Short mmCIF file of C-alpha atoms in Angstrom, two decimals:
data_model
loop_
_atom_site.label_atom_id
_atom_site.label_comp_id
_atom_site.label_asym_id
_atom_site.label_seq_id
_atom_site.Cartn_x
_atom_site.Cartn_y
_atom_site.Cartn_z
CA MET K 264 21.70 0.09 10.82
CA LEU K 265 18.41 -0.43 9.00
CA LEU K 266 19.21 -4.01 7.95
CA THR K 267 20.64 -5.11 11.28
CA SER K 268 20.19 -8.84 10.73
CA LEU K 269 22.58 -8.92 7.76
CA THR K 270 25.58 -8.52 10.04
CA ASP K 271 24.38 -11.18 12.47
CA PRO K 272 27.17 -13.76 12.70
CA ARG K 273 24.58 -16.53 12.63
CA ASP K 274 24.14 -17.16 8.93
CA LEU K 275 20.69 -17.93 7.59
CA GLU K 276 20.57 -20.23 4.61
CA ARG K 277 17.85 -19.39 2.09
CA ALA K 278 17.42 -15.93 3.61
CA VAL K 279 16.11 -14.56 0.30
CA THR K 280 14.48 -16.53 -2.46
CA VAL K 281 13.27 -14.94 -5.69
CA GLY K 282 11.95 -17.52 -8.11
CA ASP K 283 14.75 -20.08 -8.50
CA ASP K 284 17.48 -17.81 -7.09
CA VAL K 285 18.44 -18.28 -3.46
CA LEU K 286 20.88 -16.36 -1.27
CA SER K 287 21.95 -16.97 2.28
CA ARG K 288 22.41 -14.00 4.56
CA ALA K 289 26.20 -14.14 4.04
CA GLU K 290 25.84 -14.41 0.26
CA LEU K 291 23.52 -11.43 0.14
CA LEU K 292 25.89 -9.40 2.28
CA ASP K 293 28.81 -10.32 0.02
CA ARG K 294 27.03 -9.51 -3.25
CA ALA K 295 25.50 -6.31 -1.90
CA GLY K 296 28.83 -5.27 -0.41
CA ARG K 297 30.64 -5.72 -3.73
CA LEU K 298 28.03 -3.68 -5.55
CA ALA K 299 28.11 -1.04 -2.82
CA ALA K 300 31.84 -0.63 -3.47
CA SER K 301 31.00 0.74 -6.92
CA LEU K 302 28.22 3.12 -5.92
CA PRO K 303 28.58 6.90 -6.09
CA ASP K 304 29.20 8.56 -2.74
CA HIS K 305 25.94 10.50 -2.74
CA GLY K 306 23.59 8.94 -5.30
CA PRO K 307 20.71 8.56 -5.62
CA LEU K 308 20.85 5.13 -7.21
CA ALA K 309 18.03 4.26 -9.60
CA VAL K 310 17.21 0.54 -9.55
CA HIS K 311 15.38 -1.22 -12.34
CA ALA K 312 13.00 -2.88 -9.89
CA THR K 313 12.22 -6.15 -11.65
CA PRO K 314 11.04 -9.09 -9.51
CA SER K 315 14.56 -10.52 -9.31
CA ILE K 316 17.37 -11.30 -6.91
CA ASP K 317 19.38 -8.54 -8.63
CA THR K 318 16.84 -5.96 -7.42
CA VAL K 319 17.14 -7.19 -3.84
CA VAL K 320 20.95 -7.06 -4.08
CA ALA K 321 20.97 -3.53 -5.56
CA ILE K 322 18.60 -2.07 -2.98
CA THR K 323 20.47 -3.76 -0.16
CA ALA K 324 23.75 -2.37 -1.56
CA ALA K 325 22.40 1.18 -1.57
CA ILE K 326 21.22 0.88 2.03
CA LEU K 327 24.59 -0.52 3.14
CA ALA K 328 26.40 2.32 1.35
CA GLY K 329 24.11 5.02 2.72
CA VAL K 330 23.03 6.00 -0.79
CA PRO K 331 19.37 6.93 -1.41
CA VAL K 332 17.68 4.38 -3.65
CA VAL K 333 14.99 5.07 -6.24
CA PRO K 334 13.09 1.90 -7.27
CA VAL K 335 11.92 2.38 -10.87
CA PRO K 336 8.92 0.29 -12.02
CA PRO K 337 10.07 -2.00 -14.87
CA ASP K 338 6.94 -1.26 -16.89
CA SER K 339 7.40 2.52 -16.75
CA GLY K 340 7.12 4.30 -20.08
CA PRO K 341 9.86 6.69 -21.24
CA ALA K 342 7.99 9.82 -20.10
CA GLU K 343 7.27 8.53 -16.58
CA ARG K 344 10.76 7.05 -16.21
CA GLY K 345 12.36 10.25 -17.45
CA HIS K 346 10.40 12.31 -14.92
CA VAL K 347 11.41 10.03 -12.03
CA LEU K 348 15.09 10.10 -12.98
CA THR K 349 15.20 13.84 -13.52
CA ASP K 350 13.16 14.69 -10.43
CA SER K 351 15.14 12.36 -8.17
CA GLY K 352 18.53 13.51 -9.45
CA ALA K 353 19.64 9.91 -9.90
CA THR K 354 23.35 9.63 -10.72
CA ALA K 355 23.65 5.91 -11.48
CA TRP K 356 21.56 2.95 -12.59
CA ALA K 357 21.44 -0.68 -11.42
CA GLY K 358 19.96 -3.36 -13.67
CA GLU K 359 19.23 -3.70 -17.35
CA LEU K 360 19.53 -0.28 -18.97
CA PRO K 361 16.60 0.91 -21.13
CA ASP K 362 17.50 2.67 -24.39
CA ASP K 363 16.12 6.00 -23.16
CA VAL K 364 18.19 6.10 -19.93
CA ASP K 365 21.52 7.92 -20.03
CA LEU K 366 23.09 7.00 -16.69
CA PRO K 367 26.20 5.00 -15.82
CA VAL K 368 25.46 1.41 -14.87
CA VAL K 369 27.01 0.22 -11.62
CA LEU K 370 28.76 -3.16 -11.65
CA PRO K 371 30.00 -5.11 -8.64
CA GLY K 372 33.55 -4.63 -7.46
CA SER K 373 35.99 -7.42 -6.65
CA GLN K 374 35.82 -6.91 -2.89
CA PRO K 375 32.82 -6.12 -0.67
CA ILE K 376 32.92 -3.03 1.49
CA ALA K 377 31.81 -3.01 5.09
CA PRO K 378 28.53 -1.18 5.77
CA ARG K 379 29.23 2.56 5.96
CA PRO K 380 28.18 4.71 8.90
CA VAL K 381 24.80 6.07 7.88
CA ASP K 382 22.80 8.99 9.26
CA PRO K 383 19.48 7.29 10.09
CA ALA K 384 17.65 10.58 9.53
CA ALA K 385 18.91 10.86 5.95
CA THR K 386 16.74 9.76 3.03
CA ALA K 387 17.17 6.03 2.51
CA MET K 388 14.50 5.53 -0.12
CA LEU K 389 12.75 7.79 -2.61
CA LEU K 390 9.43 6.23 -3.61
CA TYR K 391 7.31 7.86 -6.28
CA THR K 392 3.57 8.15 -5.86
CA SER K 393 1.26 6.95 -8.60
CA GLY K 394 0.54 10.43 -9.92
CA THR K 395 -3.25 10.16 -9.61
CA THR K 396 -3.61 13.93 -9.33
CA GLY K 397 -0.58 15.00 -11.35
CA ARG K 398 2.99 13.98 -12.07
CA PRO K 399 4.43 11.44 -9.61
CA LYS K 400 5.95 12.96 -6.47
CA GLY K 401 9.03 11.59 -4.73
CA ALA K 402 8.26 10.67 -1.11
CA GLN K 403 11.45 10.83 0.97
CA LEU K 404 11.60 8.02 3.55
CA SER K 405 14.45 8.06 6.05
CA GLY K 406 16.06 5.01 7.59
CA THR K 407 14.52 6.06 10.90
CA ALA K 408 10.99 6.12 9.42
CA ILE K 409 11.37 2.76 7.69
CA ALA K 410 12.77 1.16 10.84
CA ALA K 411 9.98 2.61 13.00
CA GLY K 412 7.28 1.40 10.63
CA LEU K 413 8.72 -2.11 10.43
CA ASP K 414 9.37 -2.41 14.17
CA ALA K 415 5.72 -1.51 14.82
CA LEU K 416 4.54 -4.30 12.53
CA TYR K 417 6.78 -6.83 14.24
CA GLN K 418 4.74 -6.17 17.38
CA VAL K 419 1.32 -6.05 15.74
CA TRP K 420 1.81 -9.17 13.62
CA ASP K 421 3.92 -11.13 16.15
CA TRP K 422 6.57 -11.27 13.43
CA THR K 423 9.68 -13.17 14.57
CA PRO K 424 12.98 -14.33 13.02
CA GLU K 425 11.40 -17.78 12.76
CA ASP K 426 8.83 -16.57 10.22
CA THR K 427 8.93 -17.03 6.47
CA VAL K 428 7.20 -14.33 4.41
CA ALA K 429 5.90 -15.17 0.93
CA HIS K 430 4.51 -12.83 -1.70
CA GLY K 431 4.69 -11.95 -5.38
CA LEU K 432 4.08 -8.20 -5.15
CA PRO K 433 6.03 -5.48 -7.03
CA LEU K 434 9.41 -4.49 -5.63
CA PHE K 435 8.86 -0.77 -6.05
CA HIS K 436 6.05 -0.19 -3.53
CA VAL K 437 5.84 -0.13 0.26
CA HIS K 438 3.90 -3.40 0.41
CA GLY K 439 6.16 -5.66 -1.63
CA LEU K 440 9.54 -3.97 -1.17
CA ILE K 441 9.63 -2.38 2.29
CA LEU K 442 7.29 -4.74 4.14
CA GLY K 443 7.93 -7.93 2.21
CA VAL K 444 11.68 -7.71 1.60
CA LEU K 445 13.23 -5.10 3.90
CA GLY K 446 10.93 -6.14 6.72
CA SER K 447 12.23 -9.70 6.48
CA LEU K 448 15.87 -8.63 6.16
CA ARG K 449 15.63 -6.34 9.20
CA ARG K 450 13.80 -8.94 11.28
CA GLY K 451 16.09 -11.79 10.25
CA SER K 452 13.25 -13.91 8.88
CA ARG K 453 13.16 -15.59 5.49
CA VAL K 454 11.45 -14.10 2.47
CA ILE K 455 10.26 -15.91 -0.63
CA HIS K 456 9.24 -13.86 -3.66
CA THR K 457 7.18 -15.89 -6.11
CA VAL K 458 8.00 -13.52 -9.05
CA LYS K 459 4.33 -13.53 -10.01
CA PRO K 460 1.46 -13.47 -7.48
CA GLN K 461 -0.19 -16.59 -8.86
CA PRO K 462 -2.24 -18.94 -6.66
CA ALA K 463 -0.23 -22.04 -7.56
CA ARG K 464 3.04 -20.27 -6.73
CA TYR K 465 1.73 -19.09 -3.38
CA ALA K 466 0.50 -22.58 -2.56
CA ALA K 467 3.80 -24.19 -3.58
CA VAL K 468 5.92 -22.39 -0.99
CA ASP K 469 5.97 -23.17 2.70
CA ALA K 470 5.52 -19.88 4.55
CA THR K 471 4.08 -18.64 7.82
CA MET K 472 2.98 -15.24 6.47
CA TYR K 473 1.53 -14.42 3.06
CA PHE K 474 1.13 -10.88 1.71
CA GLY K 475 -1.34 -10.01 -1.03
CA VAL K 476 -3.67 -7.38 -2.43
CA PRO K 477 -7.40 -8.03 -2.97
CA THR K 478 -6.87 -8.99 -6.63
CA VAL K 479 -4.38 -11.65 -5.56
CA TRP K 480 -6.65 -12.98 -2.83
CA ASN K 481 -9.58 -13.09 -5.24
CA ARG K 482 -7.59 -15.24 -7.64
CA ILE K 483 -6.47 -17.49 -4.80
CA VAL K 484 -9.99 -18.22 -3.54
CA ASP K 485 -11.04 -18.95 -7.13
CA GLU K 486 -8.64 -21.91 -6.87
CA PRO K 487 -9.84 -23.58 -3.66
CA ASP K 488 -7.02 -26.12 -3.47
CA ALA K 489 -4.45 -23.33 -3.52
CA ALA K 490 -6.39 -21.41 -0.89
CA ARG K 491 -6.62 -24.42 1.41
CA ALA K 492 -2.86 -24.91 1.12
CA LEU K 493 -2.37 -21.47 2.67
CA GLY K 494 -4.22 -22.66 5.76
CA ARG K 495 -0.88 -23.86 7.15
CA ALA K 496 0.25 -20.23 7.55
CA ARG K 497 -0.33 -18.28 10.74
CA LEU K 498 -1.05 -14.90 9.05
CA LEU K 499 -2.63 -13.78 5.77
CA VAL K 500 -2.24 -10.05 5.19
CA SER K 501 -4.26 -7.96 2.73
CA GLY K 502 -3.70 -4.32 1.89
CA SER K 503 -3.24 -1.61 -0.76
CA ALA K 504 -6.98 -1.61 -1.55
CA PRO K 505 -10.26 -2.40 0.24
CA LEU K 506 -11.04 -6.09 0.67
CA PRO K 507 -14.72 -6.86 -0.12
CA ALA K 508 -16.57 -8.50 2.76
CA THR K 509 -17.52 -11.57 0.73
CA LEU K 510 -13.88 -12.07 -0.26
CA PHE K 511 -12.89 -11.74 3.41
CA ASP K 512 -15.40 -14.47 4.26
CA ARG K 513 -14.27 -16.75 1.41
CA ILE K 514 -10.64 -16.49 2.51
CA ALA K 515 -11.64 -17.36 6.07
CA ALA K 516 -13.77 -20.30 4.96
CA LEU K 517 -11.10 -21.85 2.72
CA THR K 518 -8.02 -21.22 4.86
CA GLY K 519 -9.50 -21.51 8.32
CA GLN K 520 -8.48 -17.98 9.33
CA ALA K 521 -9.68 -14.47 8.68
CA PRO K 522 -7.19 -12.21 6.87
CA VAL K 523 -5.49 -9.29 8.58
CA GLU K 524 -6.33 -5.98 6.91
CA ARG K 525 -4.12 -2.93 7.26
CA TYR K 526 -3.91 0.65 6.00
CA GLY K 527 -1.04 2.81 4.89
CA MET K 528 0.35 5.04 2.19
CA THR K 529 3.68 5.59 0.49
CA GLU K 530 4.09 8.66 2.67
CA THR K 531 3.13 7.04 5.96
CA MET K 532 4.11 3.38 5.87
CA ILE K 533 1.51 1.28 7.73
CA THR K 534 -0.34 3.23 10.40
CA LEU K 535 -3.42 1.05 10.99
CA SER K 536 -3.75 -2.71 11.22
CA ALA K 537 -5.68 -5.54 12.77
CA HIS K 538 -3.56 -7.50 15.24
CA ALA K 539 -2.42 -11.07 14.85
CA ASP K 540 -3.89 -11.92 18.24
CA GLY K 541 -6.86 -9.57 18.03
CA GLU K 542 -10.13 -9.01 16.24
CA ARG K 543 -10.24 -9.21 12.44
CA ARG K 544 -13.33 -7.52 11.08
CA ALA K 545 -14.34 -7.46 7.40
CA GLY K 546 -14.08 -3.98 5.92
CA TRP K 547 -12.17 -2.53 8.88
CA VAL K 548 -8.43 -1.80 8.92
CA GLY K 549 -7.91 -2.00 12.64
CA LEU K 550 -6.11 0.09 15.22
CA PRO K 551 -3.12 2.46 15.13
CA VAL K 552 0.15 0.54 15.19
CA PRO K 553 2.58 1.34 18.05
CA GLY K 554 3.84 4.91 17.71
CA ALA K 555 1.10 6.01 15.30
CA GLU K 556 -1.77 8.35 16.13
CA THR K 557 -4.90 9.19 14.17
CA ARG K 558 -7.60 11.83 14.26
CA LEU K 559 -10.78 12.27 12.24
CA LEU K 560 -11.81 15.84 11.50
CA PRO K 561 -15.19 16.97 10.19
CA ALA K 562 -15.65 16.53 6.45
CA THR K 563 -16.50 20.17 5.79
CA ASP K 564 -17.22 21.87 2.51
CA ASP K 565 -13.88 23.69 2.78
CA ALA K 566 -11.17 21.57 1.18
CA THR K 567 -8.45 23.13 3.32
CA ASP K 568 -7.94 23.18 7.04
CA ASP K 569 -5.11 24.04 9.38
CA ALA K 570 -4.10 23.02 12.87
CA THR K 571 -6.08 25.87 14.44
CA ASP K 572 -9.25 25.11 12.52
CA ALA K 573 -8.91 21.42 13.31
CA THR K 574 -8.59 22.11 17.03
CA ASP K 575 -11.57 24.46 17.02
CA ALA K 576 -13.76 22.02 15.11
CA GLY K 577 -12.83 19.04 17.24
CA PRO K 578 -12.85 15.41 16.13
CA VAL K 579 -15.91 13.61 14.81
CA PRO K 580 -17.61 11.18 17.22
CA ASP K 581 -16.31 7.62 17.46
CA ASP K 582 -19.64 6.11 16.56
CA GLY K 583 -18.62 3.95 13.60
CA GLU K 584 -20.85 6.00 11.30
CA THR K 585 -19.74 9.64 11.14
CA ILE K 586 -17.28 10.26 8.32
CA GLY K 587 -14.16 12.26 9.07
CA ARG K 588 -11.02 13.34 7.24
CA LEU K 589 -8.24 11.02 8.37
CA GLN K 590 -4.98 12.52 9.60
CA VAL K 591 -2.06 10.53 11.01
CA ARG K 592 1.25 11.18 12.70
CA GLY K 593 4.10 9.08 14.00
CA PRO K 594 7.78 8.25 13.54
CA MET K 595 7.12 6.17 10.42
CA LEU K 596 6.00 9.16 8.31
CA PHE K 597 8.06 10.51 5.43
CA ASP K 598 10.04 13.75 5.46
CA GLY K 599 8.21 15.45 2.58
CA TYR K 600 8.22 15.43 -1.19
CA ARG K 601 11.47 16.01 -2.98
CA GLY K 602 11.56 19.53 -4.42
CA ARG K 603 7.84 20.11 -3.82
CA PRO K 604 7.34 22.61 -0.98
CA ASP K 605 3.91 23.39 -2.43
CA ALA K 606 2.83 19.78 -2.02
CA ASP K 607 4.33 19.70 1.48
CA ASP K 608 2.27 22.73 2.47
CA GLU K 609 -0.88 21.00 1.29
CA CYS K 610 -0.32 17.72 3.12
CA TRP K 611 0.99 18.84 6.52
CA ALA K 612 -1.55 20.18 9.01
CA GLY K 613 0.88 21.27 11.73
CA GLN K 614 2.23 19.53 14.84
CA GLY K 615 3.28 16.53 12.77
CA TRP K 616 -0.20 15.70 11.45
CA PHE K 617 -0.36 14.44 7.86
CA ARG K 618 -3.51 14.87 5.78
CA THR K 619 -4.00 11.49 4.16
CA GLY K 620 -6.77 12.67 1.87
CA ASP K 621 -8.78 9.63 2.94
CA LEU K 622 -12.17 9.53 4.61
CA ALA K 623 -12.77 7.17 7.49
CA VAL K 624 -15.02 6.28 10.40
CA ARG K 625 -13.90 5.07 13.83
CA ASP K 626 -15.90 3.03 16.31
CA PRO K 627 -15.83 3.30 20.13
CA ASP K 628 -13.15 0.58 20.30
CA GLY K 629 -10.83 2.57 18.03
CA PHE K 630 -11.30 0.39 14.94
CA HIS K 631 -11.09 2.32 11.65
CA ARG K 632 -12.88 1.83 8.35
CA ILE K 633 -11.75 3.67 5.22
CA VAL K 634 -14.67 4.91 3.12
CA GLY K 635 -12.88 6.64 0.24
CA ARG K 636 -10.73 9.53 -0.95
CA GLU K 637 -11.80 13.02 0.05
CA SER K 638 -11.10 14.51 -3.38
CA VAL K 639 -13.37 12.16 -5.31
CA ASP K 640 -15.13 9.87 -2.84
CA LEU K 641 -17.01 12.25 -0.56
CA ILE K 642 -20.49 12.62 -2.03
CA LYS K 643 -22.86 15.25 -0.59
CA SER K 644 -26.34 14.07 -1.47
CA GLY K 645 -29.58 15.39 -0.05
CA GLY K 646 -27.86 16.80 3.03
CA TYR K 647 -25.97 13.56 3.75
CA ARG K 648 -22.24 12.99 3.44
CA VAL K 649 -21.61 9.60 1.89
CA GLY K 650 -18.32 7.80 1.27
CA SER K 651 -18.29 6.08 -2.09
CA GLY K 652 -15.94 3.36 -0.82
CA GLU K 653 -18.56 1.65 1.32
CA ILE K 654 -21.01 1.59 -1.62
CA GLU K 655 -18.32 0.15 -3.88
CA ALA K 656 -17.57 -2.56 -1.31
CA VAL K 657 -21.22 -3.62 -1.19
CA LEU K 658 -21.54 -3.62 -4.98
CA LEU K 659 -18.40 -5.74 -5.31
CA ASP K 660 -20.15 -8.34 -3.19
CA HIS K 661 -22.79 -8.77 -5.92
CA PRO K 662 -21.97 -11.70 -8.24
CA ALA K 663 -22.73 -9.64 -11.37
CA VAL K 664 -20.13 -6.98 -10.52
CA SER K 665 -16.41 -7.43 -11.23
CA GLU K 666 -15.36 -3.76 -11.04
CA VAL K 667 -17.10 -0.61 -9.87
CA ALA K 668 -16.50 3.08 -9.32
CA VAL K 669 -19.02 5.23 -7.46
CA VAL K 670 -19.06 9.00 -7.93
CA GLY K 671 -21.24 11.99 -7.19
CA ALA K 672 -22.81 13.68 -10.22
CA PRO K 673 -24.44 17.16 -10.15
CA ASP K 674 -28.16 17.03 -9.41
CA PRO K 675 -30.56 20.03 -9.13
CA ASP K 676 -32.52 18.44 -6.30
CA LEU K 677 -29.97 16.47 -4.28
CA GLY K 678 -26.89 18.57 -4.97
CA GLN K 679 -25.13 15.38 -5.99
CA LYS K 680 -26.66 12.07 -6.91
CA ILE K 681 -24.88 8.77 -6.40
CA VAL K 682 -23.90 7.13 -9.68
CA ALA K 683 -22.30 3.68 -9.95
CA TYR K 684 -20.17 2.79 -12.98
CA VAL K 685 -20.14 -0.99 -13.22
CA VAL K 686 -18.14 -3.57 -15.15
CA GLY K 687 -19.49 -7.10 -15.03
CA ASP K 688 -22.07 -9.58 -16.17
CA GLY K 689 -25.68 -8.60 -16.66
CA ARG K 690 -27.32 -5.21 -17.06
CA ASP K 691 -29.92 -5.15 -14.28
CA ALA K 692 -29.48 -1.70 -12.76
CA GLN K 693 -32.42 -1.95 -10.39
CA ALA K 694 -31.11 -5.20 -8.94
CA LEU K 695 -27.86 -3.47 -8.02
CA ILE K 696 -29.66 -0.46 -6.55
CA ASP K 697 -31.83 -2.77 -4.44
CA HIS K 698 -28.74 -4.73 -3.37
CA VAL K 699 -27.17 -1.58 -1.91
CA ALA K 700 -30.42 -0.37 -0.34
CA ALA K 701 -30.80 -3.71 1.43
CA GLN K 702 -27.40 -3.46 3.12
CA LEU K 703 -26.80 0.26 3.65
CA SER K 704 -28.89 3.27 4.57
CA TRP K 705 -31.55 4.12 2.01
CA HIS K 706 -29.92 7.44 1.12
CA LYS K 707 -26.71 5.60 0.14
CA ARG K 708 -28.29 3.71 -2.73
CA PRO K 709 -27.19 4.66 -6.28
CA ARG K 710 -29.70 6.78 -8.14
CA GLU K 711 -28.18 5.69 -11.44
CA VAL K 712 -26.11 2.72 -12.67
CA VAL K 713 -23.97 3.02 -15.80
CA PHE K 714 -22.54 -0.14 -17.36
CA LEU K 715 -19.08 0.00 -18.95
CA ASP K 716 -16.71 -2.45 -20.58
CA ASP K 717 -13.74 -0.98 -18.68
CA LEU K 718 -13.04 1.68 -16.07
CA PRO K 719 -10.57 4.44 -16.96
CA ARG K 720 -7.24 3.88 -15.20
CA ASN K 721 -3.89 5.58 -15.00
CA PRO K 722 -0.61 3.76 -15.85
CA MET K 723 -0.41 2.42 -12.28
CA GLY K 724 -3.86 0.84 -12.60
CA LYS K 725 -5.76 3.24 -10.32
CA VAL K 726 -9.25 4.23 -11.39
CA GLN K 727 -9.48 7.84 -12.62
CA LYS K 728 -12.87 8.85 -11.29
CA LYS K 729 -12.58 12.39 -12.56
CA LEU K 730 -12.94 11.02 -16.10
CA LEU K 731 -16.32 9.56 -15.13
CA THR K 732 -18.00 12.79 -14.03
#
């Protein structure tokens, strides 16, 4: 069973805490079991994924009942929510019902049911991508994939039942839901959700592991007392976006330990990570987790490749500089997009390899650094291939820059010129160009800097670079 620790006869008081609500392991099993008794036989179950104990209970109930669960972001608009519900084929709803949703609401029964026999290869969770390049797609994650991904992290992060995980991340993404909540429930450790990822709330809880995204960590280091309080933990994990090197250093200085960076996607779980007992290097996302494999293929002008072409071309050198197209495989990968064979054909490269769409470099020790997305972040300028991500990371280290997006714009001489769109204080373009040139190769400097009040973003908050070119 995916959540093996729930049936452990040794009860764990305060197994799950969300805000002021606390459940022991037995209480969670009872509440989830009573809700599971009312679930449809096949589902899927759509869950209004608010940061609440009710969300944890509903998702646990679906897993116990062997019903696929669809976490629905609570801030979804009617159009996005309608697409997710229609595409997923959801047959019931758990949580507060929005006016535009026409599904029966499940209510707990009087008696809990025992966990049902579940096919571990069946879809346990249907997570929808952010829709950066179109309408959100439903990534089908089996119980086997989720278990494999979590079990790998237990090894990499030395995660034990004695740990307490704290975070305030959304309960509809891999990071907050699968790692933060399901990871704790499967391992038998405690989890504390702070409802909001605020520095004071992180500092107020006593945990051994804290999960956050760069925005959260930036806010924490801006409140030094809160940051120092986290020094009692044994592991600080950052993911979901690149962590600027200066922020990495500030976290280390205030807490006494460097953060662990990791890499993953909705479709792949976590495939790369620094180790709890190993090197932690600013800007690098570490080594493949147990069971995962990676390969970097040449970043050619052809946007498509197949297994044969990849084999013929061979991998790029592990020199820490040459950019390649990152592909991964392993037991933690998803089973494809629901109802989207066209998207499946695009993302699978044969023999189990998944095209992440990300660009990366790998050094001789096997450490990986992500340099951007292939579709928008590979800039071909003056015969060089440049990843915009590394330029963005350097610019974010400048005190006058709060947000930045780097793109390639058509240029008659260079093919593409590097353009940085910057949000922040000041308007000294040359200072920013010189800042990059001082830290990276000369050809990676921006040829133009454009100052904006805001960067264009989609409803999930991701920058839409295509609107900048």
